[in-house]
Tab-separated table of N, CA and C in Angstrom:
chain	number	residue	atom	x	y	z
R	1	MET	N	0.838	-1.163	0.000
R	1	MET	CA	0.000	0.000	0.000
R	1	MET	C	0.894	1.240	0.000
R	2	ASN	N	0.544	2.200	-0.820
R	2	ASN	CA	1.343	3.399	-0.988
R	2	ASN	C	0.538	4.615	-0.536
R	3	ASP	N	0.642	4.965	0.738
R	3	ASP	CA	-0.084	6.124	1.264
R	3	ASP	C	0.750	7.381	1.106
R	4	THR	N	0.093	8.456	0.761
R	4	THR	CA	0.779	9.745	0.704
R	4	THR	C	0.007	10.740	1.563
R	5	LEU	N	0.730	11.680	2.065
R	5	LEU	CA	0.139	12.729	2.883
R	5	LEU	C	0.345	14.048	2.163
R	6	SER	N	-0.725	14.750	1.936
R	6	SER	CA	-0.646	16.043	1.274
R	6	SER	C	-0.788	17.139	2.329
R	7	VAL	N	0.198	18.014	2.390
R	7	VAL	CA	0.191	19.098	3.365
R	7	VAL	C	0.147	20.420	2.621
R	8	GLU	N	-0.743	21.281	3.033
R	8	GLU	CA	-0.830	22.610	2.444
R	8	GLU	C	-0.449	23.630	3.506
R	9	VAL	N	0.541	24.442	3.209
R	9	VAL	CA	0.943	25.509	4.120
R	9	VAL	C	0.129	26.747	3.764
R	10	VAL	N	-0.515	27.302	4.751
R	10	VAL	CA	-1.390	28.450	4.548
R	10	VAL	C	-0.818	29.639	5.299
R	11	THR	N	-0.725	30.763	4.633
R	11	THR	CA	-0.277	31.987	5.293
R	11	THR	C	-1.489	32.694	5.885
R	12	VAL	N	-1.412	32.947	7.172
R	12	VAL	CA	-2.473	33.668	7.872
R	12	VAL	C	-2.044	35.130	7.937
R	13	PRO	N	-2.839	36.038	7.357
R	13	PRO	CA	-2.434	37.445	7.346
R	13	PRO	C	-2.482	38.052	8.746
R	14	PRO	N	-1.779	39.163	8.938
R	14	PRO	CA	-1.875	39.834	10.234
R	14	PRO	C	-3.313	40.288	10.473
R	15	MET	N	-3.692	40.321	11.722
R	15	MET	CA	-5.049	40.761	12.036
R	15	MET	C	-5.089	41.374	13.427
R	16	ARG	N	-6.141	42.121	13.669
R	16	ARG	CA	-6.379	42.700	14.996
R	16	ARG	C	-7.621	42.032	15.574
R	17	LEU	N	-7.471	41.589	16.812
R	17	LEU	CA	-8.584	41.011	17.550
R	17	LEU	C	-8.873	41.885	18.758
R	18	LEU	N	-10.116	41.962	19.136
R	18	LEU	CA	-10.463	42.466	20.457
R	18	LEU	C	-10.754	41.233	21.288
R	19	THR	N	-10.103	41.127	22.446
R	19	THR	CA	-10.149	39.899	23.229
R	19	THR	C	-10.618	40.158	24.657
R	20	VAL	N	-11.053	39.080	25.278
R	20	VAL	CA	-11.359	39.058	26.704
R	20	VAL	C	-10.602	37.881	27.290
R	21	GLN	N	-9.913	38.123	28.382
R	21	GLN	CA	-9.126	37.084	29.045
R	21	GLN	C	-10.058	36.134	29.792
R	22	ALA	N	-9.742	34.833	29.708
R	22	ALA	CA	-10.556	33.823	30.380
R	22	ALA	C	-9.657	32.841	31.117
R	23	PRO	N	-9.891	32.644	32.408
R	23	PRO	CA	-9.129	31.617	33.119
R	23	PRO	C	-9.631	30.240	32.691
R	24	THR	N	-8.740	29.271	32.657
R	24	THR	CA	-9.179	27.919	32.329
R	24	THR	C	-9.567	27.211	33.620
R	25	VAL	N	-10.781	26.743	33.642
R	25	VAL	CA	-11.296	25.987	34.778
R	25	VAL	C	-11.951	24.722	34.230
R	26	PRO	N	-11.985	23.646	35.022
R	26	PRO	CA	-12.485	22.365	34.508
R	26	PRO	C	-13.877	22.416	33.883
R	27	ASP	N	-14.771	23.227	34.426
R	27	ASP	CA	-16.135	23.238	33.875
R	27	ASP	C	-16.314	24.215	32.704
R	28	LYS	N	-15.226	24.856	32.275
R	28	LYS	CA	-15.227	25.782	31.118
R	28	LYS	C	-16.050	27.045	31.357
R	29	SER	N	-16.455	27.316	32.582
R	29	SER	CA	-17.299	28.478	32.844
R	29	SER	C	-16.572	29.796	32.582
R	30	GLY	N	-15.264	29.834	32.781
R	30	GLY	CA	-14.510	31.054	32.519
R	30	GLY	C	-14.533	31.431	31.051
R	31	THR	N	-14.427	30.423	30.182
R	31	THR	CA	-14.462	30.668	28.741
R	31	THR	C	-15.845	31.138	28.314
R	32	ARG	N	-16.877	30.489	28.806
R	32	ARG	CA	-18.244	30.895	28.444
R	32	ARG	C	-18.541	32.321	28.913
R	33	ALA	N	-18.098	32.662	30.112
R	33	ALA	CA	-18.319	34.021	30.630
R	33	ALA	C	-17.575	35.049	29.780
R	34	ALA	N	-16.364	34.712	29.344
R	34	ALA	CA	-15.590	35.630	28.499
R	34	ALA	C	-16.280	35.843	27.157
R	35	TRP	N	-16.808	34.769	26.536
R	35	TRP	CA	-17.531	34.919	25.268
R	35	TRP	C	-18.763	35.798	25.457
R	36	ARG	N	-19.493	35.597	26.554
R	36	ARG	CA	-20.676	36.435	26.815
R	36	ARG	C	-20.286	37.910	26.916
R	37	LYS	N	-19.235	38.179	27.678
R	37	LYS	CA	-18.783	39.563	27.849
R	37	LYS	C	-18.364	40.165	26.508
R	38	LEU	N	-17.618	39.395	25.711
R	38	LEU	CA	-17.139	39.889	24.419
R	38	LEU	C	-18.297	40.169	23.469
R	39	THR	N	-19.264	39.262	23.402
R	39	THR	CA	-20.374	39.463	22.466
R	39	THR	C	-21.370	40.513	22.956
R	40	GLU	N	-21.304	40.881	24.229
R	40	GLU	CA	-22.115	42.006	24.704
R	40	GLU	C	-21.546	43.333	24.202
R	41	VAL	N	-20.216	43.459	24.185
R	41	VAL	CA	-19.606	44.720	23.733
R	41	VAL	C	-19.379	44.751	22.224
R	42	LEU	N	-19.372	43.583	21.578
R	42	LEU	CA	-19.237	43.491	20.119
R	42	LEU	C	-20.328	42.567	19.576
R	43	PRO	N	-21.574	43.001	19.565
R	43	PRO	CA	-22.660	42.131	19.108
R	43	PRO	C	-22.641	41.933	17.593
R	44	GLN	N	-23.340	40.903	17.124
R	44	GLN	CA	-23.491	40.690	15.681
R	44	GLN	C	-23.985	41.989	15.061
R	45	GLY	N	-23.435	42.335	13.916
R	45	GLY	CA	-23.833	43.557	13.228
R	45	GLY	C	-23.022	44.783	13.607
R	46	ASP	N	-22.156	44.670	14.611
R	46	ASP	CA	-21.310	45.802	14.992
R	46	ASP	C	-20.393	46.131	13.818
R	47	PRO	N	-20.332	47.397	13.389
R	47	PRO	CA	-19.536	47.750	12.212
R	47	PRO	C	-18.035	47.543	12.394
R	48	ARG	N	-17.562	47.394	13.624
R	48	ARG	CA	-16.129	47.149	13.847
R	48	ARG	C	-15.713	45.727	13.489
R	49	LEU	N	-16.661	44.796	13.437
R	49	LEU	CA	-16.327	43.397	13.172
R	49	LEU	C	-15.901	43.201	11.724
R	50	ALA	N	-14.726	42.611	11.540
R	50	ALA	CA	-14.222	42.337	10.194
R	50	ALA	C	-14.695	40.973	9.699
R	51	ASP	N	-14.924	40.039	10.605
R	51	ASP	CA	-15.381	38.695	10.255
R	51	ASP	C	-16.310	38.234	11.377
R	52	PRO	N	-17.566	38.646	11.325
R	52	PRO	CA	-18.462	38.406	12.456
R	52	PRO	C	-18.816	36.945	12.701
R	53	ASP	N	-18.525	36.065	11.756
R	53	ASP	CA	-18.905	34.661	11.897
R	53	ASP	C	-17.796	33.771	12.443
R	54	THR	N	-16.643	34.352	12.774
R	54	THR	CA	-15.518	33.550	13.254
R	54	THR	C	-15.019	34.096	14.577
R	55	GLY	N	-14.862	33.202	15.540
R	55	GLY	CA	-14.289	33.563	16.832
R	55	GLY	C	-12.919	32.924	16.964
R	56	TYR	N	-12.066	33.507	17.765
R	56	TYR	CA	-10.694	33.023	17.932
R	56	TYR	C	-10.417	32.736	19.398
R	57	VAL	N	-9.658	31.681	19.632
R	57	VAL	CA	-9.169	31.350	20.964
R	57	VAL	C	-7.655	31.415	20.884
R	58	CYS	N	-7.049	32.280	21.677
R	58	CYS	CA	-5.600	32.486	21.644
R	58	CYS	C	-5.008	32.054	22.977
R	59	ILE	N	-3.945	31.278	22.905
R	59	ILE	CA	-3.276	30.774	24.097
R	59	ILE	C	-1.829	31.240	24.054
R	60	PRO	N	-1.346	31.903	25.108
R	60	PRO	CA	0.059	32.314	25.129
R	60	PRO	C	0.974	31.098	24.950
R	61	GLN	N	1.906	31.208	24.020
R	61	GLN	CA	2.755	30.078	23.648
R	61	GLN	C	3.526	29.504	24.832
R	62	GLU	N	3.945	30.362	25.760
R	62	GLU	CA	4.748	29.880	26.885
R	62	GLU	C	3.941	29.008	27.845
R	63	GLN	N	2.624	28.961	27.682
R	63	GLN	CA	1.803	28.140	28.572
R	63	GLN	C	1.592	26.715	28.069
R	64	TRP	N	1.980	26.415	26.829
R	64	TRP	CA	1.714	25.079	26.291
R	64	TRP	C	2.387	23.989	27.115
R	65	ALA	N	3.667	24.126	27.406
R	65	ALA	CA	4.401	23.056	28.099
R	65	ALA	C	3.940	22.869	29.545
R	66	PRO	N	3.893	23.931	30.355
R	66	PRO	CA	3.509	23.715	31.749
R	66	PRO	C	2.006	23.517	31.947
R	67	GLY	N	1.205	23.906	30.989
R	67	GLY	CA	-0.247	23.790	31.105
R	67	GLY	C	-0.907	25.143	30.954
R	68	VAL	N	-1.972	25.160	30.210
R	68	VAL	CA	-2.665	26.412	29.910
R	68	VAL	C	-3.473	26.858	31.124
R	69	GLU	N	-3.188	28.062	31.594
R	69	GLU	CA	-3.914	28.625	32.732
R	69	GLU	C	-4.855	29.747	32.312
R	70	THR	N	-4.474	30.465	31.269
R	70	THR	CA	-5.255	31.605	30.803
R	70	THR	C	-5.315	31.567	29.287
R	71	LEU	N	-6.457	31.881	28.750
R	71	LEU	CA	-6.572	32.013	27.304
R	71	LEU	C	-7.350	33.283	27.013
R	72	TYR	N	-7.384	33.648	25.755
R	72	TYR	CA	-8.093	34.846	25.320
R	72	TYR	C	-9.082	34.440	24.240
R	73	VAL	N	-10.310	34.891	24.358
R	73	VAL	CA	-11.282	34.703	23.294
R	73	VAL	C	-11.376	36.030	22.561
R	74	GLY	N	-11.488	35.963	21.233
R	74	GLY	CA	-11.459	37.209	20.490
R	74	GLY	C	-12.291	37.196	19.233
R	75	LEU	N	-12.593	38.383	18.771
R	75	LEU	CA	-13.269	38.607	17.502
R	75	LEU	C	-12.410	39.551	16.672
R	76	ARG	N	-12.343	39.250	15.377
R	76	ARG	CA	-11.524	40.057	14.469
R	76	ARG	C	-12.230	41.371	14.159
R	77	VAL	N	-11.464	42.449	14.253
R	77	VAL	CA	-11.997	43.773	13.949
R	77	VAL	C	-11.129	44.426	12.882
R	78	GLY	N	-11.701	45.411	12.208
R	78	GLY	CA	-10.927	46.187	11.246
R	78	GLY	C	-10.142	47.232	12.006
R	79	GLU	N	-10.694	48.389	12.100
R	79	GLU	CA	-10.094	49.458	12.897
R	79	GLU	C	-10.761	49.451	14.263
R	80	ALA	N	-9.963	49.516	15.287
R	80	ALA	CA	-10.516	49.557	16.643
R	80	ALA	C	-9.845	50.692	17.396
R	81	GLU	N	-10.215	51.905	17.025
R	81	GLU	CA	-9.628	53.068	17.689
R	81	GLU	C	-10.090	53.149	19.139
R	82	VAL	N	-11.329	52.774	19.373
R	82	VAL	CA	-11.869	52.763	20.730
R	82	VAL	C	-11.963	51.310	21.176
R	83	VAL	N	-11.269	50.999	22.261
R	83	VAL	CA	-11.287	49.638	22.795
R	83	VAL	C	-12.312	49.607	23.924
R	84	PRO	N	-13.369	48.791	23.775
R	84	PRO	CA	-14.398	48.752	24.819
R	84	PRO	C	-13.826	48.322	26.169
R	85	ASP	N	-14.385	48.867	27.245
R	85	ASP	CA	-13.966	48.480	28.592
R	85	ASP	C	-14.049	46.965	28.748
R	86	GLY	N	-13.036	46.403	29.378
R	86	GLY	CA	-13.011	44.966	29.632
R	86	GLY	C	-12.441	44.137	28.504
R	87	THR	N	-12.053	44.791	27.393
R	87	THR	CA	-11.432	44.064	26.285
R	87	THR	C	-10.001	44.544	26.099
R	88	GLU	N	-9.217	43.709	25.432
R	88	GLU	CA	-7.826	44.052	25.126
R	88	GLU	C	-7.590	43.837	23.638
R	89	PRO	N	-6.904	44.771	22.972
R	89	PRO	CA	-6.554	44.527	21.575
R	89	PRO	C	-5.398	43.535	21.489
R	90	LEU	N	-5.423	42.701	20.480
R	90	LEU	CA	-4.341	41.757	20.223
R	90	LEU	C	-4.040	41.806	18.734
R	91	ASP	N	-2.853	42.276	18.389
R	91	ASP	CA	-2.422	42.324	16.994
R	91	ASP	C	-1.556	41.108	16.733
R	92	THR	N	-1.989	40.276	15.797
R	92	THR	CA	-1.233	39.071	15.482
R	92	THR	C	-0.420	39.300	14.218
R	93	PRO	N	0.802	38.790	14.161
R	93	PRO	CA	1.624	38.946	12.969
R	93	PRO	C	1.223	37.934	11.902
R	94	GLU	N	1.690	38.167	10.694
R	94	GLU	CA	1.512	37.168	9.645
R	94	GLU	C	2.264	35.909	10.057
R	95	CYS	N	1.683	34.764	9.812
R	95	CYS	CA	2.359	33.514	10.139
R	95	CYS	C	1.878	32.423	9.198
R	96	CYS	N	2.563	31.300	9.260
R	96	CYS	CA	2.196	30.157	8.427
R	96	CYS	C	1.568	29.081	9.297
R	97	ALA	N	0.441	28.578	8.893
R	97	ALA	CA	-0.183	27.446	9.583
R	97	ALA	C	0.425	26.185	8.975
R	98	PRO	N	0.609	25.099	9.665
R	98	PRO	CA	0.083	24.777	10.973
R	98	PRO	C	0.945	25.241	12.136
R	99	GLY	N	2.094	25.875	11.904
R	99	GLY	CA	2.929	26.338	12.999
R	99	GLY	C	2.321	27.490	13.766
R	100	CYS	N	1.325	28.114	13.226
R	100	CYS	CA	0.650	29.238	13.864
R	100	CYS	C	-0.455	28.687	14.763
R	101	ALA	N	-0.441	29.055	16.002
R	101	ALA	CA	-1.373	28.460	16.964
R	101	ALA	C	-2.664	29.257	17.084
R	102	PHE	N	-3.485	29.186	16.061
R	102	PHE	CA	-4.797	29.814	16.097
R	102	PHE	C	-5.848	28.728	15.994
R	103	MET	N	-6.909	28.872	16.747
R	103	MET	CA	-8.043	27.982	16.590
R	103	MET	C	-9.232	28.878	16.297
R	104	ALA	N	-9.748	28.773	15.109
R	104	ALA	CA	-10.895	29.594	14.735
R	104	ALA	C	-12.155	28.746	14.820
R	105	THR	N	-13.208	29.320	15.313
R	105	THR	CA	-14.470	28.613	15.461
R	105	THR	C	-15.554	29.402	14.753
R	106	ARG	N	-16.320	28.733	13.914
R	106	ARG	CA	-17.446	29.398	13.265
R	106	ARG	C	-18.512	29.660	14.314
R	107	LEU	N	-19.006	30.869	14.368
R	107	LEU	CA	-19.978	31.241	15.386
R	107	LEU	C	-21.415	31.051	14.935
R	108	ILE	N	-21.617	30.795	13.645
R	108	ILE	CA	-22.993	30.622	13.177
R	108	ILE	C	-23.277	29.162	12.934
């Protein structure tokens, strides 16, 4: 049998996210609370949203080995001159997947 594996390297362009920090807890309540807070300040239809149907979960790279304690949930925005209270801007550089640690989730 001759199996082959096809790998496609994808370049992820730089982007700006507005994020809310979420502690990781076994019942996932911190993540759910962060998503609620984020979608309250950036609801569907908000003109700042660049891709309203995709949410992002960002984990600081230094936490992978010892264990993830904090993550950030985010939504992609175009220009975000005003950062809503309780959110943090996160500018991501261009990178190549799969080495780029982004997990995107369709929200619809």
